């Protein structure tokens, strides 16, 4: 992971703190932030350990995202008990709009608002949807820009589950 050390001078002491400095490259561990989900639950960085994940960056105004999210929701329902973490990360700034979008489309997968903290750790690209596959060791396996066919998204998720087993 791209990290630097920042020295901060305190009163009579210097403290070395890690400073995050960009997205993970393929094969590198993702430096997860603490995330509050729309349902009120919280994902701590430690919650990602030992579990493969699919993270999709999307927005309510994106028609490609709407179709992609339908596939993601189907995968979420199919793999609920199989150990694959699925997370949608809304790029919108209006949480009320995102909540309404989820209800209107009957999507059930977990969602977090981004505010830039997730995208910047996974990719420097601005494409949506963006599907990021993370293995159970927390390493970024793929970052796939654009809408995916349902079969491809489901195969990607199932492959992460099999790889973890």
Short mmCIF file of C-alpha atoms in Angstrom, two decimals:
data_model
loop_
_atom_site.label_atom_id
_atom_site.label_comp_id
_atom_site.label_asym_id
_atom_site.label_seq_id
_atom_site.Cartn_x
_atom_site.Cartn_y
_atom_site.Cartn_z
CA UNK A 1 0.00 0.00 0.00
CA UNK A 2 1.21 3.48 -0.72
CA UNK A 3 1.91 4.98 2.67
CA UNK A 4 4.12 7.67 3.96
CA UNK A 5 5.10 8.45 7.49
CA UNK A 6 4.25 11.86 8.82
CA UNK A 7 6.21 13.17 11.77
CA UNK A 8 4.22 15.40 14.05
CA UNK A 9 6.04 17.35 16.68
CA UNK A 10 4.19 17.32 19.97
CA UNK A 11 5.11 18.92 23.21
CA UNK A 12 8.58 17.48 23.79
CA UNK A 13 8.03 14.42 21.51
CA UNK A 14 7.70 13.41 17.86
CA UNK A 15 4.98 10.93 16.88
CA UNK A 16 5.10 8.86 13.69
CA UNK A 17 1.68 8.39 12.08
CA UNK A 18 0.83 6.49 8.88
CA UNK A 19 -0.66 8.74 6.20
CA UNK A 20 -2.83 7.26 3.45
CA UNK A 21 -1.70 8.39 0.01
CA UNK A 22 -3.78 6.92 -2.80
CA UNK A 23 -5.75 3.94 -4.06
CA UNK A 24 -4.57 0.38 -3.62
CA UNK A 25 -2.94 -1.15 -6.67
CA UNK A 26 -4.07 -4.59 -7.86
CA UNK A 27 -2.72 -7.11 -5.35
CA UNK A 28 -2.34 -4.58 -2.53
CA UNK A 29 -4.40 -4.51 0.66
CA UNK A 30 -7.19 -1.96 0.80
CA UNK A 31 -6.97 0.54 3.64
CA UNK A 32 -10.65 0.62 4.70
CA UNK A 33 -12.20 3.58 6.47
CA UNK A 34 -14.90 3.25 9.12
CA UNK A 35 -18.22 3.28 7.22
CA UNK A 36 -21.73 4.05 8.38
CA UNK A 37 -24.35 2.19 6.33
CA UNK A 38 -27.77 3.57 5.45
CA UNK A 39 -29.36 1.06 7.84
CA UNK A 40 -27.41 2.64 10.72
CA UNK A 41 -24.91 -0.19 11.17
CA UNK A 42 -21.17 0.49 11.04
CA UNK A 43 -18.45 -1.35 9.16
CA UNK A 44 -15.14 -1.10 10.96
CA UNK A 45 -11.87 -1.68 9.08
CA UNK A 46 -11.44 -4.99 10.95
CA UNK A 47 -14.83 -6.23 9.63
CA UNK A 48 -13.27 -6.73 6.19
CA UNK A 49 -10.65 -9.26 7.36
CA UNK A 50 -11.13 -12.84 6.22
CA UNK A 51 -14.10 -12.13 3.96
CA UNK A 52 -14.09 -11.61 0.19
CA UNK A 53 -16.05 -8.60 -1.01
CA UNK A 54 -17.59 -6.90 -4.01
CA UNK A 55 -17.84 -3.14 -3.70
CA UNK A 56 -19.74 -1.20 -6.35
CA UNK A 57 -19.42 2.57 -6.70
CA UNK A 58 -22.62 3.99 -8.21
CA UNK A 59 -24.95 6.99 -8.33
CA UNK A 60 -28.72 7.46 -8.43
CA UNK A 61 -28.57 9.51 -11.65
CA UNK A 62 -26.70 6.81 -13.61
CA UNK A 63 -28.94 4.60 -15.82
CA UNK A 64 -26.12 2.06 -16.23
CA UNK A 65 -25.84 1.85 -12.44
CA UNK A 66 -29.53 1.07 -12.13
CA UNK A 67 -29.20 -2.02 -14.32
CA UNK A 68 -25.90 -2.99 -12.67
CA UNK A 69 -27.43 -2.61 -9.20
CA UNK A 70 -30.27 -4.95 -10.17
CA UNK A 71 -27.63 -7.61 -10.91
CA UNK A 72 -25.81 -6.77 -7.68
CA UNK A 73 -29.02 -7.14 -5.69
CA UNK A 74 -29.65 -10.54 -7.27
CA UNK A 75 -26.09 -11.63 -6.36
CA UNK A 76 -26.61 -10.32 -2.82
CA UNK A 77 -29.73 -12.45 -2.41
CA UNK A 78 -28.07 -15.54 -3.92
CA UNK A 79 -24.94 -15.34 -1.75
CA UNK A 80 -26.32 -14.01 1.56
CA UNK A 81 -25.15 -17.03 3.53
CA UNK A 82 -21.99 -17.81 1.56
CA UNK A 83 -19.57 -15.33 3.13
CA UNK A 84 -19.36 -12.72 0.36
CA UNK A 85 -19.60 -9.14 1.57
CA UNK A 86 -21.45 -6.95 -0.91
CA UNK A 87 -21.48 -3.20 -0.52
CA UNK A 88 -22.90 -0.47 -2.71
CA UNK A 89 -21.17 2.87 -2.28
CA UNK A 90 -23.34 5.79 -3.41
CA UNK A 91 -21.46 8.70 -4.96
CA UNK A 92 -24.41 11.04 -4.37
CA UNK A 93 -24.35 13.70 -1.67
CA UNK A 94 -28.06 13.55 -0.75
CA UNK A 95 -28.67 10.60 1.59
CA UNK A 96 -32.46 11.07 1.40
CA UNK A 97 -32.32 10.67 -2.40
CA UNK A 98 -30.23 7.49 -2.09
CA UNK A 99 -32.65 6.01 0.47
CA UNK A 100 -35.60 6.75 -1.84
CA UNK A 101 -33.75 5.22 -4.80
CA UNK A 102 -33.14 2.02 -2.83
CA UNK A 103 -36.83 1.80 -1.84
CA UNK A 104 -38.11 2.64 -5.34
CA UNK A 105 -35.97 -0.11 -6.87
CA UNK A 106 -36.51 -2.62 -4.03
CA UNK A 107 -32.74 -3.12 -3.64
CA UNK A 108 -31.70 -4.89 -0.45
CA UNK A 109 -27.89 -4.84 -0.59
CA UNK A 110 -26.10 -2.71 2.02
CA UNK A 111 -25.18 0.84 1.03
CA UNK A 112 -22.83 3.48 2.37
CA UNK A 113 -22.55 7.09 1.30
CA UNK A 114 -19.06 7.75 -0.02
CA UNK A 115 -18.00 11.33 0.52
CA UNK A 116 -14.81 10.37 -1.32
CA UNK A 117 -13.45 8.10 1.39
CA UNK A 118 -14.04 4.76 -0.38
CA UNK A 119 -13.50 5.64 -4.05
CA UNK A 120 -10.15 7.25 -3.32
CA UNK A 121 -8.93 4.03 -1.65
CA UNK A 122 -10.03 1.76 -4.50
CA UNK A 123 -9.48 3.70 -7.72
CA UNK A 124 -8.47 7.03 -9.17
CA UNK A 125 -10.95 6.57 -12.04
CA UNK A 126 -14.26 8.45 -12.09
CA UNK A 127 -16.23 5.78 -14.00
CA UNK A 128 -19.55 4.57 -12.59
CA UNK A 129 -20.51 1.94 -11.99
CA UNK A 130 -17.12 0.70 -10.80
CA UNK A 131 -16.98 -2.84 -9.44
CA UNK A 132 -14.10 -3.68 -7.13
CA UNK A 133 -13.33 -7.27 -6.13
CA UNK A 134 -11.43 -7.80 -2.88
CA UNK A 135 -10.12 -11.19 -1.73
CA UNK A 136 -10.37 -12.52 1.82
CA UNK A 137 -6.88 -11.20 2.61
CA UNK A 138 -8.19 -7.73 1.85
CA UNK A 139 -6.28 -7.33 -1.41
CA UNK A 140 -7.77 -5.59 -4.43
CA UNK A 141 -8.19 -8.27 -7.11
CA UNK A 142 -9.93 -6.24 -9.82
CA UNK A 143 -11.43 -2.81 -10.42
CA UNK A 144 -13.82 -3.14 -13.35
CA UNK A 145 -15.19 0.07 -14.87
CA UNK A 146 -18.68 0.23 -16.36
CA UNK A 147 -21.82 -1.82 -16.38
CA UNK A 148 -21.41 -5.59 -16.32
CA UNK A 149 -23.64 -8.33 -17.67
CA UNK A 150 -25.54 -10.16 -14.94
CA UNK A 151 -23.72 -13.43 -15.65
CA UNK A 152 -20.31 -11.75 -15.40
CA UNK A 153 -21.10 -10.08 -12.09
CA UNK A 154 -22.47 -13.31 -10.64
CA UNK A 155 -19.43 -15.25 -11.90
CA UNK A 156 -17.12 -12.66 -10.32
CA UNK A 157 -18.88 -12.98 -6.96
CA UNK A 158 -18.95 -16.77 -7.05
CA UNK A 159 -15.27 -16.82 -8.03
CA UNK A 160 -14.42 -14.76 -4.96
CA UNK A 161 -16.36 -17.20 -2.77
CA UNK A 162 -14.62 -20.25 -4.31
CA UNK A 163 -11.21 -18.58 -4.04
CA UNK A 164 -11.89 -17.98 -0.34
CA UNK A 165 -12.90 -21.57 0.35
#
